[in-house]
Amino acid sequence: MLQAAARKAAAVQRSSFFSLLRVKDVLVPQATAAEPLSDDAVARVKEDISQSADALIEAHKPLLPENCERAPAHLQMAALALAAQRHLLHVSATTDELNLVDAAEVRWVVGGAIGVVAPPNGEEPWAVPVNYVPNRLSMVITGSVWFPGRRRKMVERMLANWRADLGEAFATAPAEPAPSCRMTKCLYTEFLHEAGDEHAEDLTPLFHALHSATFAGVTGFRASSERDGRGRWMPVFLFDS
């Protein structure tokens, strides 16, 4: 039953990704008067991306913790993003009829498919703050806006729920001031680092932005990042005490 539910969730996740992936925004014919890519051509591009993502998932299965039901969905999302980035850059560079696009433009389109705004001018990416209104309402209802003690308890509950939702492919350690924390293990970061090509780690800030969006609207919250002992950028979640 659980496996069937997980398969269904993975199928919905993949379908949503491709619904939001704006292929025609980056694969643009050179001639101004030329017709945009046909729907059939777009479908072929998406199918190629899907197959590439499957290959990436298979190759990086060792990153998945044993008996963690949530990790495969996280791996699929990262694989879809990387496969889309690689394929869109490749098609743009090898098809004479299309305008050449740079990695920043492709990152902008890939970000949109996972709910992140990544301006092609190089500004810091940010995730759509879907939790802003519920978080603000919770803070008002519980009095957390005005009473730091209540706010800390609320944030601690939020962090516990967030960690449980992420699963064992992610881990955090305490940071100052409490209850702040830094991420010490992140499946997205590990996967994109292991992928090892030129632009893979350009996608890392997109996934860090997704993490930060969990706490949108929480009074005193700010996101930061720092390099870990292996030189990889990891997110830090800071909450005023």
GROMACS .gro file of C-alpha atoms in nm:
model
  241
    1MET     CA    1   0.000   0.000   0.000
    2LEU     CA    2   0.274   0.244   0.101
    3GLN     CA    3   0.483   0.156  -0.204
    4ALA     CA    4   0.183   0.212  -0.430
    5ALA     CA    5   0.123   0.552  -0.270
    6ALA     CA    6   0.490   0.641  -0.313
    7ARG     CA    7   0.479   0.545  -0.682
    8LYS     CA    8   0.169   0.755  -0.734
    9ALA     CA    9   0.328   1.053  -0.558
   10ALA     CA   10   0.642   1.017  -0.774
   11ALA     CA   11   0.429   1.011  -1.090
   12VAL     CA   12   0.243   1.327  -0.980
   13GLN     CA   13   0.574   1.497  -0.895
   14ARG     CA   14   0.717   1.417  -1.239
   15SER     CA   15   0.401   1.526  -1.419
   16SER     CA   16   0.398   1.857  -1.228
   17PHE     CA   17   0.764   1.919  -1.310
   18PHE     CA   18   0.707   1.880  -1.683
   19SER     CA   19   0.387   2.086  -1.674
   20LEU     CA   20   0.587   2.375  -1.528
   21LEU     CA   21   0.901   2.331  -1.742
   22ARG     CA   22   0.883   2.613  -1.998
   23VAL     CA   23   1.083   2.452  -2.278
   24LYS     CA   24   0.970   2.707  -2.537
   25ASP     CA   25   1.113   2.991  -2.326
   26VAL     CA   26   1.469   2.871  -2.383
   27LEU     CA   27   1.457   2.671  -2.704
   28VAL     CA   28   1.375   2.963  -2.933
   29PRO     CA   29   1.424   2.958  -3.315
   30GLN     CA   30   1.684   3.205  -3.440
   31ALA     CA   31   1.467   3.364  -3.709
   32THR     CA   32   1.232   3.620  -3.555
   33ALA     CA   33   0.949   3.522  -3.781
   34ALA     CA   34   1.001   3.150  -3.732
   35GLU     CA   35   0.736   2.940  -3.567
   36PRO     CA   36   0.805   2.837  -3.205
   37LEU     CA   37   0.884   2.476  -3.130
   38SER     CA   38   0.594   2.247  -3.211
   39ASP     CA   39   0.416   2.065  -2.931
   40ASP     CA   40   0.554   1.738  -3.070
   41ALA     CA   41   0.909   1.872  -3.052
   42VAL     CA   42   0.855   1.989  -2.695
   43ALA     CA   43   0.713   1.648  -2.602
   44ARG     CA   44   1.024   1.478  -2.746
   45VAL     CA   45   1.251   1.708  -2.546
   46LYS     CA   46   1.059   1.628  -2.227
   47GLU     CA   47   1.071   1.255  -2.296
   48ASP     CA   48   1.450   1.273  -2.345
   49ILE     CA   49   1.480   1.462  -2.015
   50SER     CA   50   1.263   1.201  -1.841
   51GLN     CA   51   1.481   0.916  -1.966
   52SER     CA   52   1.798   1.098  -1.864
   53ALA     CA   53   1.652   1.156  -1.518
   54ASP     CA   54   1.580   0.784  -1.483
   55ALA     CA   55   1.943   0.707  -1.569
   56LEU     CA   56   2.064   0.959  -1.309
   57ILE     CA   57   1.835   0.811  -1.044
   58GLU     CA   58   1.965   0.462  -1.116
   59ALA     CA   59   2.328   0.576  -1.105
   60HIS     CA   60   2.287   0.759  -0.773
   61LYS     CA   61   2.075   0.509  -0.581
   62PRO     CA   62   2.363   0.452  -0.334
   63LEU     CA   63   2.285   0.800  -0.196
   64LEU     CA   64   1.947   0.677  -0.070
   65PRO     CA   65   1.934   0.574   0.297
   66GLU     CA   66   1.790   0.228   0.360
   67ASN     CA   67   1.420   0.211   0.444
   68CYS     CA   68   1.365   0.584   0.392
   69GLU     CA   69   1.043   0.621   0.197
   70ARG     CA   70   1.084   0.995   0.136
   71ALA     CA   71   1.434   0.995  -0.012
   72PRO     CA   72   1.343   0.861  -0.361
   73ALA     CA   73   1.109   1.157  -0.421
   74HIS     CA   74   1.387   1.401  -0.330
   75LEU     CA   75   1.630   1.218  -0.558
   76GLN     CA   76   1.381   1.223  -0.844
   77MET     CA   77   1.329   1.599  -0.812
   78ALA     CA   78   1.702   1.667  -0.818
   79ALA     CA   79   1.753   1.426  -1.111
   80LEU     CA   80   1.474   1.590  -1.313
   81ALA     CA   81   1.625   1.934  -1.254
   82LEU     CA   82   1.975   1.825  -1.354
   83ALA     CA   83   1.857   1.626  -1.657
   84ALA     CA   84   1.655   1.927  -1.775
   85GLN     CA   85   1.951   2.162  -1.729
   86ARG     CA   86   2.187   1.932  -1.920
   87HIS     CA   87   1.946   1.859  -2.203
   88LEU     CA   88   1.832   2.217  -2.262
   89LEU     CA   89   2.192   2.341  -2.272
   90HIS     CA   90   2.291   2.057  -2.506
   91VAL     CA   91   2.000   2.106  -2.749
   92SER     CA   92   2.058   2.481  -2.758
   93ALA     CA   93   2.427   2.437  -2.832
   94THR     CA   94   2.395   2.166  -3.098
   95THR     CA   95   2.091   2.280  -3.299
   96ASP     CA   96   2.178   2.551  -3.551
   97GLU     CA   97   1.818   2.671  -3.585
   98LEU     CA   98   1.792   2.764  -3.217
   99ASN     CA   99   1.929   3.061  -3.024
  100LEU     CA  100   2.217   2.975  -2.794
  101VAL     CA  101   2.118   3.016  -2.430
  102ASP     CA  102   2.345   3.042  -2.130
  103ALA     CA  103   2.335   2.847  -1.804
  104ALA     CA  104   2.164   3.132  -1.616
  105GLU     CA  105   1.867   3.132  -1.854
  106VAL     CA  106   1.835   2.755  -1.828
  107ARG     CA  107   1.856   2.770  -1.449
  108TRP     CA  108   1.572   3.025  -1.453
  109VAL     CA  109   1.349   2.784  -1.646
  110VAL     CA  110   1.449   2.479  -1.441
  111GLY     CA  111   1.389   2.675  -1.121
  112GLY     CA  112   1.037   2.758  -1.235
  113ALA     CA  113   0.963   2.386  -1.269
  114ILE     CA  114   1.041   2.325  -0.900
  115GLY     CA  115   0.876   2.640  -0.766
  116VAL     CA  116   1.185   2.861  -0.743
  117VAL     CA  117   1.243   3.201  -0.902
  118ALA     CA  118   1.605   3.218  -1.020
  119PRO     CA  119   1.648   3.549  -1.207
  120PRO     CA  120   1.881   3.507  -1.508
  121ASN     CA  121   2.061   3.829  -1.407
  122GLY     CA  122   2.231   3.638  -1.125
  123GLU     CA  123   2.021   3.762  -0.832
  124GLU     CA  124   1.971   3.525  -0.538
  125PRO     CA  125   1.702   3.265  -0.612
  126TRP     CA  126   1.396   3.245  -0.391
  127ALA     CA  127   1.119   2.990  -0.362
  128VAL     CA  128   0.751   3.071  -0.394
  129PRO     CA  129   0.654   3.140  -0.028
  130VAL     CA  130   0.352   2.910  -0.012
  131ASN     CA  131   0.390   2.876   0.366
  132TYR     CA  132   0.389   3.249   0.436
  133VAL     CA  133   0.018   3.290   0.511
  134PRO     CA  134  -0.024   2.971   0.720
  135ASN     CA  135   0.293   3.053   0.915
  136ARG     CA  136   0.179   3.408   0.987
  137LEU     CA  137  -0.165   3.289   1.093
  138SER     CA  138  -0.011   3.033   1.329
  139MET     CA  139   0.210   3.299   1.481
  140VAL     CA  140  -0.083   3.531   1.541
  141ILE     CA  141  -0.316   3.260   1.677
  142THR     CA  142  -0.051   3.127   1.919
  143GLY     CA  143   0.072   3.473   2.020
  144SER     CA  144   0.420   3.387   1.886
  145VAL     CA  145   0.445   3.724   1.714
  146TRP     CA  146   0.451   3.904   2.048
  147PHE     CA  147   0.594   3.649   2.293
  148PRO     CA  148   0.946   3.516   2.220
  149GLY     CA  149   0.899   3.213   2.446
  150ARG     CA  150   0.595   3.100   2.250
  151ARG     CA  151   0.771   3.176   1.923
  152ARG     CA  152   1.064   2.955   2.017
  153LYS     CA  153   0.834   2.662   2.101
  154MET     CA  154   0.648   2.708   1.773
  155VAL     CA  155   0.974   2.720   1.573
  156GLU     CA  156   1.101   2.407   1.749
  157ARG     CA  157   0.782   2.223   1.648
  158MET     CA  158   0.815   2.349   1.291
  159LEU     CA  159   1.176   2.232   1.273
  160ALA     CA  160   1.083   1.888   1.410
  161ASN     CA  161   0.804   1.850   1.151
  162TRP     CA  162   1.033   1.972   0.873
  163ARG     CA  163   1.306   1.724   0.964
  164ALA     CA  164   1.054   1.439   0.979
  165ASP     CA  165   0.915   1.539   0.640
  166LEU     CA  166   1.262   1.547   0.479
  167GLY     CA  167   1.359   1.205   0.612
  168GLU     CA  168   1.696   1.045   0.673
  169ALA     CA  169   1.864   1.182   0.359
  170PHE     CA  170   1.896   1.514   0.543
  171ALA     CA  171   2.036   1.614   0.881
  172THR     CA  172   2.094   1.931   1.083
  173ALA     CA  173   2.305   2.044   1.376
  174PRO     CA  174   2.233   2.322   1.629
  175ALA     CA  175   2.352   2.676   1.558
  176GLU     CA  176   2.340   3.002   1.751
  177PRO     CA  177   2.112   3.156   1.854
  178ALA     CA  178   1.889   2.860   1.949
  179PRO     CA  179   1.677   2.716   1.796
  180SER     CA  180   1.876   2.799   1.479
  181CYS     CA  181   2.036   2.511   1.289
  182ARG     CA  182   2.272   2.437   1.003
  183MET     CA  183   2.223   2.157   0.754
  184THR     CA  184   2.497   1.896   0.776
  185LYS     CA  185   2.355   1.649   0.525
  186CYS     CA  186   2.150   1.732   0.217
  187LEU     CA  187   2.062   1.481  -0.054
  188TYR     CA  188   2.023   1.759  -0.311
  189THR     CA  189   2.370   1.897  -0.240
  190GLU     CA  190   2.530   1.550  -0.238
  191PHE     CA  191   2.366   1.450  -0.565
  192LEU     CA  192   2.455   1.770  -0.753
  193HIS     CA  193   2.812   1.758  -0.624
  194GLU     CA  194   2.855   1.395  -0.728
  195ALA     CA  195   2.713   1.469  -1.074
  196GLY     CA  196   3.037   1.657  -1.125
  197ASP     CA  197   2.972   1.849  -1.445
  198GLU     CA  198   3.031   2.217  -1.506
  199HIS     CA  199   2.687   2.356  -1.424
  200ALA     CA  200   2.537   2.096  -1.187
  201GLU     CA  201   2.616   2.287  -0.870
  202ASP     CA  202   2.455   2.601  -1.016
  203LEU     CA  203   2.130   2.429  -0.917
  204THR     CA  204   2.224   2.386  -0.549
  205PRO     CA  205   2.095   2.731  -0.441
  206LEU     CA  206   1.755   2.647  -0.593
  207PHE     CA  207   1.711   2.356  -0.355
  208HIS     CA  208   1.844   2.555  -0.060
  209ALA     CA  209   1.578   2.816  -0.142
  210LEU     CA  210   1.314   2.543  -0.122
  211HIS     CA  211   1.432   2.456   0.229
  212SER     CA  212   1.416   2.821   0.338
  213ALA     CA  213   1.063   2.868   0.202
  214THR     CA  214   0.938   2.632   0.473
  215PHE     CA  215   0.986   2.914   0.725
  216ALA     CA  216   0.855   3.206   0.518
  217GLY     CA  217   0.663   3.449   0.736
  218VAL     CA  218   0.821   3.338   1.064
  219THR     CA  219   0.918   3.645   1.265
  220GLY     CA  220   1.294   3.675   1.304
  221PHE     CA  221   1.382   3.409   1.044
  222ARG     CA  222   1.662   3.458   0.794
  223ALA     CA  223   1.847   3.215   0.571
  224SER     CA  224   2.220   3.202   0.522
  225SER     CA  225   2.477   2.954   0.393
  226GLU     CA  226   2.828   2.843   0.476
  227ARG     CA  227   3.084   2.595   0.348
  228ASP     CA  228   3.107   2.266   0.533
  229GLY     CA  229   3.427   2.073   0.607
  230ARG     CA  230   3.428   1.937   0.251
  231GLY     CA  231   3.393   2.281   0.092
  232ARG     CA  232   3.028   2.244  -0.007
  233TRP     CA  233   2.778   2.522   0.046
  234MET     CA  234   2.514   2.422   0.301
  235PRO     CA  235   2.213   2.621   0.422
  236VAL     CA  236   2.188   2.775   0.768
  237PHE     CA  237   1.851   2.862   0.921
  238LEU     CA  238   1.871   3.145   1.174
  239PHE     CA  239   1.594   3.238   1.418
  240ASP     CA  240   1.607   3.530   1.659
  241SER     CA  241   1.603   3.399   2.014
   0.00000   0.00000   0.00000
